[in-house]
Amino acid sequence: MIWGEKIAGAVITVGGLLVIVAVLGIMVFLFKVVMPLLDSGEKGGSVSYNLNLPAPAVWLNADEFQTIGLVVAADGKVTNFHIPSGTILGHTDFDFGEEKANVVAGTLDRGQIAFGMNNGEVRFATVEVTATATLASQLPAQVKALDDRDVFYDGAVYRQVRSGDYRTLRPDNVLGETVEVSDHPIIAIDYRMGGTVERPTYAFLTVDAVNAARVTRVNMQRNMMTGQMTARTSAVELPAFELNPGASVTGVLLSGSADRALISSSDGYVYRYDLRDFSKPLLAEAKQILPQGVAVTAMTFLSGEQSLVVGGSDGSLSVFFRLQREQAQTGDGFELVHSRTHQNMPGAVVDLSEAQRDKSFVATDNRGNVHVLHSTSDQVLFEFERTDDPSSRTIGMVFPRSDGVLLVSEAGHVSGWQYSNAHPEITLKVLFDKIWYEGYAEPGWTWQSTAGVDTAEPKYSLVPLVFGTLKAAFYALLFATPIALMAAIYTSEFVHRTVRATVKPVMETMESLPTVVLGFVAALILAPLVEEWIGAVLLGFIAVPIGLMIGAFIWQTLPPNVVLRFDGMPKFLLMVVSILFSVAIAVNLGPSFENVLFYGDFKAWTTGRIGTGTPFLFLILLPLSYVAVSWLFGRLLGHHYREFVGDRGRSAAGALDFVRWAGLLIAAMALSFLVASTFTLIGYDPRGGLIDNYQQRNALVVGFVMAFAVIPNIYTLAEDALNAVPGHLRAGSLACGATPWQTAMWVIVPTAASGVFSAVMMGMGRAVGETMIVVMAAGNTPVMEWNIFSGLRTLSANIAIELPEAVKDGTNYRVLFLAALTLFIMTFFINTIAELIRQRFRKRAFQL
């Protein structure tokens, strides 16, 4: 016997320790996956050398493998060079004749460029690097080594890959057509590509020496049968813009679809054109976006062309969104809104270059500082410094994979740096604070990890998911807790033991139902049913409690001999019949209820198009009004009422109690309607807050079904806690003249408070961690609103939905693990608080 106890104790101890180790192991694993999100990244190698260009450099491009760089000079000479070593690979001469390029602009991938010439022409060219594969057996024998990885032959660079074959990179420099634009030199140009593969659009914006701005657009269309392309060219001169005395144009930008144009000036102004009606361009806005005396020295769109980054002569870096505002004093209803200010550069910003795949960009100032920034996360990722003459103007670019920066000065000095930062868009602020994303009217908490277009930016705020988790748990407990606790009190204190022996196993069996089945029923059956019978559902919240009360009063008015004879299952069946009768009344009167209170269309009422907020306020305030009226009655007339009823028989007392309850209910309804009307008179309307647009899959449906799943947990634990109260406390209370109800409420429940509270907390933990019901019935909309008729997305549902498609070790993958860690911490915090409160209840129970 002693050995058996020792072995059992050892097994229990080891099991407990293993549980602790398992929990700690899970936390360590989650932290290990999550911590790289907050890694600041690391710098790699760097290069610095001079190409000795014959003319000032005007354009720069490079391949995504950081192997070949292409520098275009003002005289049309293209120099191809090996980036790691600085070896010249060859040259291509664009025939500009006697002319030179004043300005150059290119597409986002930097491969298609347009030269603004000093004779008013625009010439197009392709300056890019093509990648192909070469079998190891086909590698030319004459190759020469450039470094320990790359070999060179006939203008191409070969790099061996893991398969043993070679990646072949070859410059592709071709001068294209020429377009006559102006009789004056071009001083600013931008060139964009947009549209689709079948219908690409090419457009360029120019400003000449007399500040005449023109936009030319070429719409291409591919014949799907022959593959032949046809072009339709249109050009328009923009309305004149008036510069302040002494000011000059410093830059221009054009959107890829050629529906927006921007012109910046040296006095801090930006002139924005609306080109949606291409034949009638509109100068929509002339706005001073920088302080007086500060020039716009550089500007660029970030990837997606929704964010405008502006660099100033004071080193400022500002981001603007074009947003539609009702109060906008502009020609098109949009206005440039300042959304973000980044850390200032030490000197005047002279060049801005955007990344191709995210919202990062590189900024260079006139003191040789080079900063790599991420706009959304508002952080400086890396800081570098040029080693050549900082006064020499530079052209910069971010490598296509956002893993390095390459610069070339006008004098031909090349500077390059490698870096790695796998998750530049993630900071604690992005995860848990308000962020102003593109296209949004104001900062907010937003979760949207994917979108229908590649240019959309992932949004990783966990706050909507935490909110959705708490919202789902709140509404589930709002329905489950009263039902479960009242059921536990009822079966523990008021029904015959034979009924309890039947009811409790049935309640416990409910817990075995698969939640995926409950979610399926909720999504495909309950949600449409609630939407169609919403009036009956709302009326049911009133009718069912009233029906139960009426059933209780009917039982109370029965003679004592009848009560004693039929106590047990008949009494329980009477309560069931009362509930069914109440449901039938709600179903039959539901449409009339909706017509009277909600003007015949509840869903239209929630939108605010019809009616006032009084009906719903009346329903919400009715329980509170009844509590207030009952308390007031007890304080003023309770003693007299008890004396009046005390010497009467059971049936008479029951009838009088029913009359009292009915009177209190009528008074509560009058008070609730009076308070609701007062709120309406002072201008308060719950619609747009607690109540808003009705969606079929909403928190109400989730609350119903999750309550069904949570009730068995709360009921079983609470009922066991109530039955564990010593019998002598119950007997003593009854012997002192207390009624069974008074005994239950003032003796049994306080004694079992720690167990009851633990039951509710277990139910909350069950609701917080629920997955399948929420996945199938909640609509999966990560919005932050308490509207009971809107959808939601929880942490657990989000993990279940997105983790199967998340790229391993990618940003979304790690953020989902962070969501799991957040759920873990939330559960741990809730359980800790619950345990502290439980211990306090337990101490109080010991004092009884």
XYZ file of N, CA, C and O in Angstrom, residues 550-630:
324
model
N -43.684 32.840 -16.274
C -45.103 32.468 -16.211
C -45.246 31.006 -15.805
O -46.108 30.646 -14.979
N -44.411 30.131 -16.373
C -44.445 28.730 -15.970
C -44.139 28.553 -14.492
O -44.769 27.729 -13.800
N -43.180 29.316 -13.990
C -42.844 29.236 -12.563
C -44.004 29.707 -11.700
O -44.307 29.115 -10.644
N -44.678 30.776 -12.122
C -45.812 31.269 -11.350
C -46.984 30.290 -11.394
O -47.712 30.129 -10.400
N -47.169 29.650 -12.535
C -48.225 28.631 -12.614
C -47.942 27.503 -11.616
O -48.831 27.043 -10.896
N -46.696 27.064 -11.568
C -46.327 26.010 -10.610
C -46.507 26.490 -9.175
O -46.936 25.727 -8.307
N -46.231 27.755 -8.931
C -46.326 28.300 -7.582
C -47.779 28.386 -7.101
O -48.046 28.326 -5.890
N -48.710 28.541 -8.025
C -50.117 28.658 -7.632
C -50.796 27.308 -7.437
O -51.949 27.260 -6.980
N -50.117 26.209 -7.773
C -50.717 24.888 -7.613
C -50.823 24.525 -6.131
O -49.985 24.939 -5.314
N -51.801 23.735 -5.771
C -51.938 23.296 -4.375
C -50.710 22.505 -3.923
O -50.070 21.825 -4.736
N -50.393 22.545 -2.632
C -49.188 21.845 -2.133
C -49.184 20.352 -2.419
O -48.134 19.787 -2.735
N -50.371 19.698 -2.297
C -50.393 18.257 -2.544
C -50.073 17.919 -3.998
O -49.434 16.909 -4.304
N -50.509 18.794 -4.929
C -50.187 18.585 -6.342
C -48.697 18.795 -6.585
O -48.051 18.042 -7.328
N -48.147 19.821 -5.953
C -46.724 20.112 -6.109
C -45.886 18.946 -5.611
O -44.920 18.519 -6.265
N -46.226 18.418 -4.453
C -45.446 17.312 -3.901
C -45.591 16.048 -4.746
O -44.648 15.271 -4.893
N -46.766 15.867 -5.318
C -47.004 14.648 -6.080
C -46.286 14.652 -7.424
O -45.745 13.628 -7.851
N -46.295 15.810 -8.069
C -45.734 15.870 -9.419
C -44.357 16.543 -9.467
O -43.891 16.916 -10.535
N -43.719 16.736 -8.330
C -42.371 17.305 -8.330
C -41.417 16.308 -8.981
O -41.503 15.102 -8.756
N -40.514 16.817 -9.774
C -39.585 15.960 -10.500
C -39.719 16.178 -11.989
O -39.705 17.307 -12.482
N -39.914 15.078 -12.726
C -39.977 15.179 -14.170
C -41.172 15.996 -14.668
O -41.026 16.788 -15.617
N -42.372 15.880 -14.080
C -43.472 16.740 -14.544
C -43.153 18.221 -14.415
O -43.509 19.011 -15.292
N -42.539 18.587 -13.315
C -42.162 19.997 -13.139
C -41.163 20.427 -14.209
O -41.268 21.518 -14.777
N -40.207 19.573 -14.499
C -39.216 19.877 -15.533
C -39.893 19.988 -16.905
O -39.582 20.875 -17.691
N -40.851 19.089 -17.171
C -41.552 19.140 -18.452
C -42.385 20.411 -18.581
O -42.543 20.949 -19.687
N -42.926 20.894 -17.438
C -43.672 22.153 -17.478
C -42.774 23.303 -17.926
O -43.184 24.159 -18.717
N -41.540 23.300 -17.453
C -40.610 24.350 -17.865
C -40.276 24.233 -19.360
O -40.174 25.238 -20.071
N -40.128 22.990 -19.815
C -39.850 22.785 -21.234
C -41.019 23.257 -22.086
O -40.834 23.926 -23.121
N -42.230 22.938 -21.653
C -43.414 23.382 -22.386
C -43.497 24.906 -22.393
O -43.866 25.513 -23.410
N -43.145 25.535 -21.281
C -43.164 26.995 -21.223
C -42.202 27.603 -22.235
O -42.525 28.590 -22.916
N -41.028 26.998 -22.342
C -40.052 27.507 -23.312
C -40.567 27.312 -24.729
O -40.506 28.235 -25.570
N -41.079 26.130 -25.040
C -41.583 25.869 -26.394
C -42.757 26.783 -26.724
O -42.871 27.280 -27.866
N -43.616 27.010 -25.765
C -44.756 27.901 -25.991
C -44.269 29.321 -26.262
O -44.792 30.015 -27.144
N -43.249 29.757 -25.526
C -42.683 31.099 -25.739
C -42.056 31.214 -27.127
O -42.201 32.237 -27.801
N -41.354 30.164 -27.543
C -40.745 30.176 -28.876
C -41.821 30.247 -29.945
O -41.690 30.986 -30.945
N -42.905 29.511 -29.764
C -43.997 29.537 -30.747
C -44.614 30.933 -30.837
O -44.919 31.419 -31.935
N -44.795 31.568 -29.696
C -45.328 32.937 -29.700
C -44.368 33.874 -30.428
O -44.784 34.719 -31.236
N -43.060 33.723 -30.166
C -42.078 34.587 -30.818
C -42.080 34.396 -32.325
O -42.005 35.358 -33.093
N -42.208 33.151 -32.772
C -42.223 32.881 -34.204
C -43.453 33.487 -34.863
O -43.384 34.082 -35.952
N -44.605 33.363 -34.223
C -45.836 33.864 -34.818
C -45.946 35.384 -34.748
O -46.508 36.003 -35.664
N -45.420 35.977 -33.699
C -45.516 37.426 -33.553
C -44.277 38.153 -34.065
O -44.239 39.382 -34.029
N -43.246 37.394 -34.520
C -42.005 38.013 -34.976
C -42.203 39.040 -36.071
O -41.710 40.168 -35.978
N -42.918 38.712 -37.175
C -43.125 39.717 -38.225
C -43.853 40.961 -37.730
O -43.493 42.079 -38.104
N -44.861 40.775 -36.879
C -45.571 41.938 -36.332
C -44.649 42.749 -35.437
O -44.681 43.994 -35.446
N -43.843 42.067 -34.643
C -42.868 42.739 -33.782
C -41.905 43.575 -34.616
O -41.587 44.726 -34.273
N -41.437 43.013 -35.750
C -40.525 43.746 -36.637
C -41.233 44.941 -37.272
O -40.639 46.018 -37.418
N -42.495 44.781 -37.630
C -43.245 45.894 -38.240
C -43.444 47.040 -37.256
O -43.313 48.211 -37.611
N -43.759 46.707 -36.007
C -44.077 47.739 -35.018
C -42.826 48.468 -34.555
O -42.791 49.705 -34.504
N -41.787 47.720 -34.219
C -40.601 48.346 -33.623
C -39.570 48.780 -34.650
O -38.842 49.760 -34.404
N -39.483 48.076 -35.780
C -38.400 48.358 -36.727
C -38.925 48.726 -38.107
O -38.256 48.506 -39.107
N -40.121 49.251 -38.157
C -40.678 49.844 -39.374
C -40.755 48.845 -40.531
O -40.662 49.224 -41.689
N -40.897 47.575 -40.193
C -41.130 46.557 -41.203
C -39.901 45.976 -41.861
O -40.001 44.976 -42.574
N -38.725 46.537 -41.633
C -37.504 46.030 -42.288
C -36.334 46.244 -41.343
O -35.764 47.330 -41.271
N -35.981 45.203 -40.597
C -34.938 45.348 -39.588
C -33.584 45.660 -40.223
O -32.828 46.492 -39.730
N -33.264 44.974 -41.336
C -31.954 45.192 -41.971
C -31.829 46.619 -42.503
O -30.764 47.236 -42.421
N -32.904 47.160 -43.057
C -32.863 48.558 -43.501
C -32.767 49.492 -42.305
O -32.111 50.531 -42.369
N -33.410 49.104 -41.201
C -33.336 49.941 -39.994
C -31.914 50.017 -39.455
O -31.465 51.078 -39.002
N -31.165 48.910 -39.495
C -29.801 48.934 -38.964
C -28.891 49.876 -39.731
O -27.904 50.381 -39.190
N -29.197 50.122 -40.993
C -28.362 51.025 -41.791
C -28.625 52.487 -41.487
O -27.866 53.349 -41.927
N -29.713 52.765 -40.761
C -30.041 54.149 -40.432
C -30.897 54.839 -41.469
O -31.160 56.043 -41.337
N -31.346 54.105 -42.494
C -32.141 54.741 -43.543
C -33.569 55.018 -43.095
O -34.221 55.911 -43.618
N -34.053 54.226 -42.145
C -35.432 54.423 -41.678
C -35.446 54.401 -40.153
O -34.591 53.768 -39.510
N -36.424 55.100 -39.565
C -36.668 55.016 -38.142
C -35.628 55.684 -37.274
O -34.737 56.398 -37.741
N -35.779 55.455 -35.958
C -34.874 56.003 -34.954
C -34.257 54.865 -34.156
O -34.611 53.694 -34.333
N -33.377 55.213 -33.244
C -32.735 54.190 -32.420
C -33.517 53.805 -31.194
O -33.086 52.941 -30.420
N -34.712 54.397 -30.984
C -35.492 54.140 -29.774
C -35.846 52.668 -29.586
O -35.716 52.144 -28.465
N -36.318 51.934 -30.612
C -36.729 50.533 -30.383
C -35.615 49.665 -29.810
O -35.842 48.907 -28.856
N -34.434 49.760 -30.383
C -33.373 48.888 -29.897
C -32.900 49.322 -28.517
O -32.586 48.477 -27.669
N -32.833 50.630 -28.276
C -32.498 51.103 -26.934
C -33.508 50.588 -25.919
O -33.153 50.232 -24.787
N -34.766 50.555 -26.315
C -35.808 50.024 -25.437
C -35.518 48.572 -25.067
O -35.625 48.183 -23.886
N -35.150 47.763 -26.039
C -34.868 46.351 -25.765
C -33.620 46.189 -24.886
O -33.598 45.348 -23.975
N -32.590 46.987 -25.167
C -31.350 46.873 -24.399
C -31.551 47.320 -22.957
O -31.017 46.716 -22.015
N -32.325 48.380 -22.761
C -32.504 48.948 -21.428
C -33.562 48.241 -20.602
O -33.676 48.497 -19.393
N -34.354 47.361 -21.229
C -35.436 46.707 -20.507
C -34.943 45.881 -19.310
O -35.515 46.007 -18.206
N -33.918 45.019 -19.439
C -33.450 44.280 -18.253
C -32.948 45.207 -17.144
O -33.235 44.987 -15.960
N -32.183 46.246 -17.545
C -31.687 47.186 -16.538
C -32.845 47.927 -15.873
O -32.816 48.176 -14.660
N -33.843 48.267 -16.652
C -35.003 48.962 -16.082
C -35.743 48.062 -15.105
O -36.205 48.519 -14.043
N -35.867 46.783 -15.441
C -36.549 45.863 -14.521
C -35.780 45.731 -13.210
O -36.382 45.703 -12.127
N -34.447 45.651 -13.302
C -33.638 45.572 -12.082
C -33.829 46.834 -11.238
O -33.997 46.771 -10.006
N -33.838 47.990 -11.909
C -33.994 49.249 -11.176
C -35.371 49.339 -10.511
O -35.487 49.737 -9.345
N -36.414 48.975 -11.249
C -37.771 49.039 -10.691
C -37.926 48.046 -9.545
O -38.541 48.354 -8.504
N -37.369 46.847 -9.701
C -37.460 45.841 -8.633
C -36.731 46.315 -7.385
O -37.231 46.149 -6.252
